mmCIF file of C-alpha atoms in Angstrom:
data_model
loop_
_atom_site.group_PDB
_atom_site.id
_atom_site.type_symbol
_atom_site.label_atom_id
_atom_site.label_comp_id
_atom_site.label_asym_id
_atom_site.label_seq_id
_atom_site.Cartn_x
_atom_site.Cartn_y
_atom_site.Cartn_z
ATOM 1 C CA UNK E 44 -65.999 -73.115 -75.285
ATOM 2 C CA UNK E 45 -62.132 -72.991 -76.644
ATOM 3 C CA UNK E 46 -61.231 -75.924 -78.359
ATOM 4 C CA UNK E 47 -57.370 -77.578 -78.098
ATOM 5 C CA UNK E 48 -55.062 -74.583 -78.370
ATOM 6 C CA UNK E 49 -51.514 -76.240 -79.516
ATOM 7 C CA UNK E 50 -48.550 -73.820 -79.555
ATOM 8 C CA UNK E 51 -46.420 -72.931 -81.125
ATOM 9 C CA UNK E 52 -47.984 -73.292 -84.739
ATOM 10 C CA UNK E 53 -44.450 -73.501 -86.142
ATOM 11 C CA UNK E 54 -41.354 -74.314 -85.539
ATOM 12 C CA UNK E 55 -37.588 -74.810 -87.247
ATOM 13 C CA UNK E 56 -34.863 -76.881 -85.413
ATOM 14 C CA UNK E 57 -32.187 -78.083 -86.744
ATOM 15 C CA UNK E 58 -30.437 -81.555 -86.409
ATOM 16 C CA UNK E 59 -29.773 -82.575 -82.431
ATOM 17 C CA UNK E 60 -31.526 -79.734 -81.233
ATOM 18 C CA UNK E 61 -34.352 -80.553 -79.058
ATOM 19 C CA UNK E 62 -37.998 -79.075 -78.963
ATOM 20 C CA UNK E 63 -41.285 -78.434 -76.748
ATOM 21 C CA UNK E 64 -44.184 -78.654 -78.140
ATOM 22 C CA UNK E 65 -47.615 -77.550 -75.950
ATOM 23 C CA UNK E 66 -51.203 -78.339 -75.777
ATOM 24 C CA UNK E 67 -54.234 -76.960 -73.591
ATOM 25 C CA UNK E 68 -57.139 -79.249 -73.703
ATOM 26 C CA UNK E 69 -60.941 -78.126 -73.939
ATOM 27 C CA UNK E 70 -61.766 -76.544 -70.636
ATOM 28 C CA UNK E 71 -62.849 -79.674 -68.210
ATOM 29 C CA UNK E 72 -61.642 -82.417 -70.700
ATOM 30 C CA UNK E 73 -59.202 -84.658 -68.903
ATOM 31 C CA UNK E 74 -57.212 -86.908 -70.954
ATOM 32 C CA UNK E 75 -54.481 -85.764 -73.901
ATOM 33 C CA UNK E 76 -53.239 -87.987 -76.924
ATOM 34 C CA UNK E 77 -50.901 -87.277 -79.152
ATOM 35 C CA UNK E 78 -50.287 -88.059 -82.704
ATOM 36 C CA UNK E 79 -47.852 -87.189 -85.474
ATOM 37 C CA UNK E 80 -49.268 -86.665 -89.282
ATOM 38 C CA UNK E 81 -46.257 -87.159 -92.189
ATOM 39 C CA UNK E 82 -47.268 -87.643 -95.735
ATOM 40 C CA UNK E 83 -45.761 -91.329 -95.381
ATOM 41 C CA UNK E 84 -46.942 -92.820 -92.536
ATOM 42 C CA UNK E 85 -50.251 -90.955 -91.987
ATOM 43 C CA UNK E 86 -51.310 -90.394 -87.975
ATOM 44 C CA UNK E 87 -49.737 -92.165 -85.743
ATOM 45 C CA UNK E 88 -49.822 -92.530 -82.160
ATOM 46 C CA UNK E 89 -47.435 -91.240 -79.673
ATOM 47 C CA UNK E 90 -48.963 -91.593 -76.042
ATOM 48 C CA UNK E 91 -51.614 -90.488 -73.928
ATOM 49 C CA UNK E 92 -51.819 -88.645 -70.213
ATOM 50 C CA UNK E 93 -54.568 -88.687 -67.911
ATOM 51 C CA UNK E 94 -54.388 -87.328 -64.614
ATOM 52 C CA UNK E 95 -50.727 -86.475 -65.285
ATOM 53 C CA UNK E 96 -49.751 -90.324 -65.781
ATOM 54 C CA UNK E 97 -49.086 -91.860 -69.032
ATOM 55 C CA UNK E 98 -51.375 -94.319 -69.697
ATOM 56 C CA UNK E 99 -50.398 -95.627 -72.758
ATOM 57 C CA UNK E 100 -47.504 -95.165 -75.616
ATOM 58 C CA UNK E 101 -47.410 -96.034 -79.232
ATOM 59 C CA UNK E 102 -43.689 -97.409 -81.021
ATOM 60 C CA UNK E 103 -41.931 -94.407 -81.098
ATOM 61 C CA UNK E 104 -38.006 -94.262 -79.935
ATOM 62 C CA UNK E 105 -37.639 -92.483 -76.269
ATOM 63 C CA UNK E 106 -36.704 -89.437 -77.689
ATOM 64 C CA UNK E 107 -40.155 -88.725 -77.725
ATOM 65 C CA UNK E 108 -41.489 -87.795 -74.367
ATOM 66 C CA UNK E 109 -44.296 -86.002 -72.645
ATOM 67 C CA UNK E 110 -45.998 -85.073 -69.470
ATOM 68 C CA UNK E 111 -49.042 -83.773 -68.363
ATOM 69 C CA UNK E 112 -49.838 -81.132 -65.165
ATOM 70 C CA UNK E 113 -52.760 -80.598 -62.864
ATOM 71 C CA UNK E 114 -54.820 -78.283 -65.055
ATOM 72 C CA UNK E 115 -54.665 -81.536 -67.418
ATOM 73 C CA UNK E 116 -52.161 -78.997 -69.960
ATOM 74 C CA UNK E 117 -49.664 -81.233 -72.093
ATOM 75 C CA UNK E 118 -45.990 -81.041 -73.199
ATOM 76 C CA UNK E 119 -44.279 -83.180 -75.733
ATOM 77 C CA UNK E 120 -40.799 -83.518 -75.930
ATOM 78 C CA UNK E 121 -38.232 -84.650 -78.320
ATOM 79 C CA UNK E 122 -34.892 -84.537 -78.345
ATOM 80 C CA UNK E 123 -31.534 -84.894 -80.818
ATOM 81 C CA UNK E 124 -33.986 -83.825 -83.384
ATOM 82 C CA UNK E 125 -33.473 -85.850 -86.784
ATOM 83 C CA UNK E 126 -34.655 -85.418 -90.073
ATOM 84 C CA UNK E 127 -37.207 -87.649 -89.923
ATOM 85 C CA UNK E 128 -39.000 -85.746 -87.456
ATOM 86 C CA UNK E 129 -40.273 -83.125 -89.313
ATOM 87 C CA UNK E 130 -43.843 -83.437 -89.041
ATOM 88 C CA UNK E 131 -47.469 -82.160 -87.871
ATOM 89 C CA UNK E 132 -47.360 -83.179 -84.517
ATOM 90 C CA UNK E 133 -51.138 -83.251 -83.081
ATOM 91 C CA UNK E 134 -52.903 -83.366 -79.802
ATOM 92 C CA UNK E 135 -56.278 -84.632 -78.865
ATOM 93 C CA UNK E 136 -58.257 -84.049 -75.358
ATOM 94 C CA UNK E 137 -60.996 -85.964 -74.195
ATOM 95 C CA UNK E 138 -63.634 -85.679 -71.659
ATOM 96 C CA UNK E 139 -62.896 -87.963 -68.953
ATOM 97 C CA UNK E 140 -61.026 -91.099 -68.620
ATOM 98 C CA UNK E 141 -63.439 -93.693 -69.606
ATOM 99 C CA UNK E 142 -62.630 -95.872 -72.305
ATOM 100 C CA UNK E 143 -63.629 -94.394 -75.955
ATOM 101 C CA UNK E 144 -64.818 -91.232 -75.887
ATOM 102 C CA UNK E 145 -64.188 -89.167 -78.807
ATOM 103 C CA UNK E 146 -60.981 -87.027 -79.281
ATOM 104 C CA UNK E 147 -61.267 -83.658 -80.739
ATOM 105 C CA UNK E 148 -57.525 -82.158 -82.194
ATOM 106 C CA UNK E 149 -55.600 -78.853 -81.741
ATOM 107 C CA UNK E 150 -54.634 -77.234 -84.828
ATOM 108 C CA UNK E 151 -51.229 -78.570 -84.736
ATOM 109 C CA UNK E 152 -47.645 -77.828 -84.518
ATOM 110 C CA UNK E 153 -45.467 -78.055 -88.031
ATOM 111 C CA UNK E 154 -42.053 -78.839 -87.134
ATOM 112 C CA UNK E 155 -39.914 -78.560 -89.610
ATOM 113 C CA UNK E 156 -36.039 -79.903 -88.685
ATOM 114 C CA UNK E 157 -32.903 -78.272 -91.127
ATOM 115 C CA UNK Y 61 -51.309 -104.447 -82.810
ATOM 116 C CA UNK Y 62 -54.267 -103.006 -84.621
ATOM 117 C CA UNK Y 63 -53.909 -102.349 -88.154
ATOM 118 C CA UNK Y 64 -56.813 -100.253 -90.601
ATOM 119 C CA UNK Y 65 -56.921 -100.546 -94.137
ATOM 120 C CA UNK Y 66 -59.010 -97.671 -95.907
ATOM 121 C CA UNK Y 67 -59.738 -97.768 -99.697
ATOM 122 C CA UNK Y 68 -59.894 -95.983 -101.588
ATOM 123 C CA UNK Y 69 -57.676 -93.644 -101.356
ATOM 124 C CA UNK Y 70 -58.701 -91.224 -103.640
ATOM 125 C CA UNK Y 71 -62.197 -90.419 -104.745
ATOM 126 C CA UNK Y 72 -63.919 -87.814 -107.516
ATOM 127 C CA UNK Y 73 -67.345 -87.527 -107.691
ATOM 128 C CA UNK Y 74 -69.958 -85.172 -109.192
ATOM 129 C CA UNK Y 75 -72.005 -82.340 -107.092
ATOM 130 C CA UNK Y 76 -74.980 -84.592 -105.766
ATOM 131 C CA UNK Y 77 -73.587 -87.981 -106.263
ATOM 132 C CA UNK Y 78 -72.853 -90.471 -102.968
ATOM 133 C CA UNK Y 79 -69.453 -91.329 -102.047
ATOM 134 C CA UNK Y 80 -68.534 -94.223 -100.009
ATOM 135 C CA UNK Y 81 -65.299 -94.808 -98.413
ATOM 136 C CA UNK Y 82 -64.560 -97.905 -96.624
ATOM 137 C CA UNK Y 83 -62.084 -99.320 -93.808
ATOM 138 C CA UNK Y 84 -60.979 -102.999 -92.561
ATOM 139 C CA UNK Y 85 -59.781 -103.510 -88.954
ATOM 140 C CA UNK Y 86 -57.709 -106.439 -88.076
ATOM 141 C CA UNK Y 87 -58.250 -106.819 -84.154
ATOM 142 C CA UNK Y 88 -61.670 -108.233 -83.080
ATOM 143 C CA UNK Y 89 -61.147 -106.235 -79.894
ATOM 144 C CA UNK Y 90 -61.902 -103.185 -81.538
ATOM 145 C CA UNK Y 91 -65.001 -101.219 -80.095
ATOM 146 C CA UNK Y 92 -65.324 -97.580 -81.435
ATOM 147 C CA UNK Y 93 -64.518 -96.105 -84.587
ATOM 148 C CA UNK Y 94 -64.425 -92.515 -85.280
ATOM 149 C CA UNK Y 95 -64.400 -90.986 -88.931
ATOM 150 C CA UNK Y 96 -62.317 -87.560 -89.250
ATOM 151 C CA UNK Y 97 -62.843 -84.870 -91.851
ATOM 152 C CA UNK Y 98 -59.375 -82.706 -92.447
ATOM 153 C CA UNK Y 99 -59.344 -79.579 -94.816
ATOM 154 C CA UNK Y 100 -56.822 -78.546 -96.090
ATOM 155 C CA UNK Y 101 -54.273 -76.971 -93.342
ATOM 156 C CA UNK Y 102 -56.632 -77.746 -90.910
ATOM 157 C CA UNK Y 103 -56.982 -79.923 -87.640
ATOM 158 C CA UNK Y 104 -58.827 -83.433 -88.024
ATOM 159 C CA UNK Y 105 -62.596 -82.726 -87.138
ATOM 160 C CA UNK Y 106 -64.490 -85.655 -86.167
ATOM 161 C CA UNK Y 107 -67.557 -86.002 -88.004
ATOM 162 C CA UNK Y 108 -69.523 -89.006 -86.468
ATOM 163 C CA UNK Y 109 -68.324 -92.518 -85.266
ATOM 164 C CA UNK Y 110 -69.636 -95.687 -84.118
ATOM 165 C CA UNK Y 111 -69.227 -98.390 -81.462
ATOM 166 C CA UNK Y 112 -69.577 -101.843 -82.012
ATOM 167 C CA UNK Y 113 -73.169 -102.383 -80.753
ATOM 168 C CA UNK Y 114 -74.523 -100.502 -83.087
ATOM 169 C CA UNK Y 115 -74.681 -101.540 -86.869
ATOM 170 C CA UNK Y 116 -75.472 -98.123 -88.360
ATOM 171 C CA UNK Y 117 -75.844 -94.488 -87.314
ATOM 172 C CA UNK Y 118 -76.628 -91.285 -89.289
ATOM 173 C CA UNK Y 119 -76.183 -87.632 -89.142
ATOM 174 C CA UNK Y 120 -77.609 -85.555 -91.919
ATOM 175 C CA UNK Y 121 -76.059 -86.470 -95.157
ATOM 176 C CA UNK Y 122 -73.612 -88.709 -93.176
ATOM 177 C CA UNK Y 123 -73.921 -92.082 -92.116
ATOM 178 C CA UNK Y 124 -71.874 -94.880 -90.768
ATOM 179 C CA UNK Y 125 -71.802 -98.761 -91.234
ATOM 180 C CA UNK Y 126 -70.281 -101.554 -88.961
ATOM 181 C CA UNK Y 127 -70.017 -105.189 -89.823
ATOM 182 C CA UNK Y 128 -68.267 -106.976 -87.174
ATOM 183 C CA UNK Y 129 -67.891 -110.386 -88.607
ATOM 184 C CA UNK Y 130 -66.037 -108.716 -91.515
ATOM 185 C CA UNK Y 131 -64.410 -106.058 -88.985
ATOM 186 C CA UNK Y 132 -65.141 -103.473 -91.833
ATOM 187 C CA UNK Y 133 -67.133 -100.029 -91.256
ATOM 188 C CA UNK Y 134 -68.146 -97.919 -94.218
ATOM 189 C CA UNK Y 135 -68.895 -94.024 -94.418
ATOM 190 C CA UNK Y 136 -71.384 -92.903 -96.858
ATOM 191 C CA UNK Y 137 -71.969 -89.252 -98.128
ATOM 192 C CA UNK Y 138 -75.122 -88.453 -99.828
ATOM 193 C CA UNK Y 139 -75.781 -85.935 -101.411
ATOM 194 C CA UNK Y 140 -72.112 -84.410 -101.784
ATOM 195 C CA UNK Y 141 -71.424 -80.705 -102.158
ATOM 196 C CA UNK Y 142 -68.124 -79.382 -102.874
ATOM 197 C CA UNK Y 143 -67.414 -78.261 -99.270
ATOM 198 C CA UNK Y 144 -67.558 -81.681 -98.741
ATOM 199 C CA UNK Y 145 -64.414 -81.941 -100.689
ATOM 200 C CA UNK Y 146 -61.098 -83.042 -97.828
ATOM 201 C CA UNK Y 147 -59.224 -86.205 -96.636
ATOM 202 C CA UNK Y 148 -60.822 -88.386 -94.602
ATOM 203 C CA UNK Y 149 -59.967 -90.516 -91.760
ATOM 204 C CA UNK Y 150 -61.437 -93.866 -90.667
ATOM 205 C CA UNK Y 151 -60.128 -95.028 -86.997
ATOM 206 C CA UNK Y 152 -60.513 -97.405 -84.544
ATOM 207 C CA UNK Y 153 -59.787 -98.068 -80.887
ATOM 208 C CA UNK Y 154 -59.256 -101.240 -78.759
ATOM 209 C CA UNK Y 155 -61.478 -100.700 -75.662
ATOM 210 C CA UNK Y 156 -58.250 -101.876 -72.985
ATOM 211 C CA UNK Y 157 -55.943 -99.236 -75.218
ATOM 212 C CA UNK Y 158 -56.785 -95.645 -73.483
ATOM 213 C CA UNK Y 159 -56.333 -92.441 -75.837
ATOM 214 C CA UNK Y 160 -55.006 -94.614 -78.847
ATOM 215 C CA UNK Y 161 -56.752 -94.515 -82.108
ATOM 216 C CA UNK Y 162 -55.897 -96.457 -85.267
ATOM 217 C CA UNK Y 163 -56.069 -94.546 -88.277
ATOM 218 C CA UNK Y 164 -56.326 -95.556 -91.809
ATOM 219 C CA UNK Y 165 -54.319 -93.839 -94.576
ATOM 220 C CA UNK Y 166 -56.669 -91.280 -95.525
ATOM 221 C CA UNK Y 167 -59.069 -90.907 -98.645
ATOM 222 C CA UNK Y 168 -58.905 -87.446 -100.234
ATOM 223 C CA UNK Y 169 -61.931 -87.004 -101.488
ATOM 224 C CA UNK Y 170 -62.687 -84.304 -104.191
ATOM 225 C CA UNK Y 171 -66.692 -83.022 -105.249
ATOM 226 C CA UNK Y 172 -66.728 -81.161 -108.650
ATOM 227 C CA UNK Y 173 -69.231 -78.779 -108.983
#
């Protein structure tokens, strides 16, 4: 079975520019959560989609959006890129929406912002 | 909100000894807690995890410890090898908060041949 494919891998923006980032969940897993990893501030979490609603949403500003589609695939968004975005930006599926159930990761996208 | 402390965060031991990392929650409504294992330009892997009614579980050379009056859950490594040697992740979810783990600040933990 495929795990979470995240593409692209990497990607430079520069200042104000805005980016898509995209993640395909193991086949027949359900719900997406995403996460970004910096050196300072560890994982932290962005939101989460299930059945193409967003169910929940960490403190990040609303420049960082998302949405999910009917084969459960997930796009982040963020726009007017700063600085302090450059990250590993993660994404997570699990099986079904139940409360709990463990989240396995993609391999990432590094985004890098000049 | 939820906030995990996870200590320490850095950790050398010899080829064969235990290590032991451990994490503090702060919110009492906290109900699973998953421990990740990240190499090196790698995705988090989860390597076992716990919910809260169940004090211990193991897996191999892996085990996991919850004490919910101290909201504090422990990994132990036995054993070590120097595969074992990446950061690791405690975490831990509120059962109302769907898709959100809490995650500590990482231990990097580093086996010596």
């Amino acid at each position: 079975k495929a795990g979470v494919t995240q593409t692209p891998r990497y990607l430079i923006k520069t200042r104000g520019q805005q980016v898509t980032l995209s993640c395909s969940p193991i086949s027949g897993h359900r719900s997406v959560s995403w996460y970004q990893q910096t050196p300072g501030q560890g994982l932290q979490f962005l939101f989460e989609y299930f059945s193409e609603t967003q169910r929940n949403k960490g403190n990040f500003p609303g420049r960082f959006s998302g949405r999910q589609f009917s084969n459960s695939r997930s796009e982040m968004n963020v726009s007017t890129l700063e600085l302090g975005d450059s990250a590993l930006y993660l994404c997570a599926s699990s099986l079904s929406g139940a409360l709990n159930q463990p989240q396995h990761f993609g391999d990432g996208t590094r985004l890098s912002i000049l | 909100g939820e906030n995990v402390e996870q200590h320490p965060s850095t950790l050398s031991v010899q080829e064969g000894d235990s290590a032991v990392i451990k994490c503090t929650y702060s919110d009492s409504a906290s109900n699973y807690f998953p421990w990740y294992k990240q190499e090196l330009g790698k995705r988090p892997q989860l390597i076992i995890d716990i919910r809260s009614n169940v004090g211990e579980k193991k897996d191999q050379r892996i085990a996991v410890t919850l004490n919910k009056t101290a909201k504090h859950f422990s990994l132990h490594i036995t054993e070590t090898q120097p595969e074992d040697s990446a950061v690791y992740f405690c975490a831990a979810s509120i059962g109302t908060s769907y898709g959100k783990l809490t995650f500590g600040q990482g231990t990097i933990l580093t086996v010596h041949p």
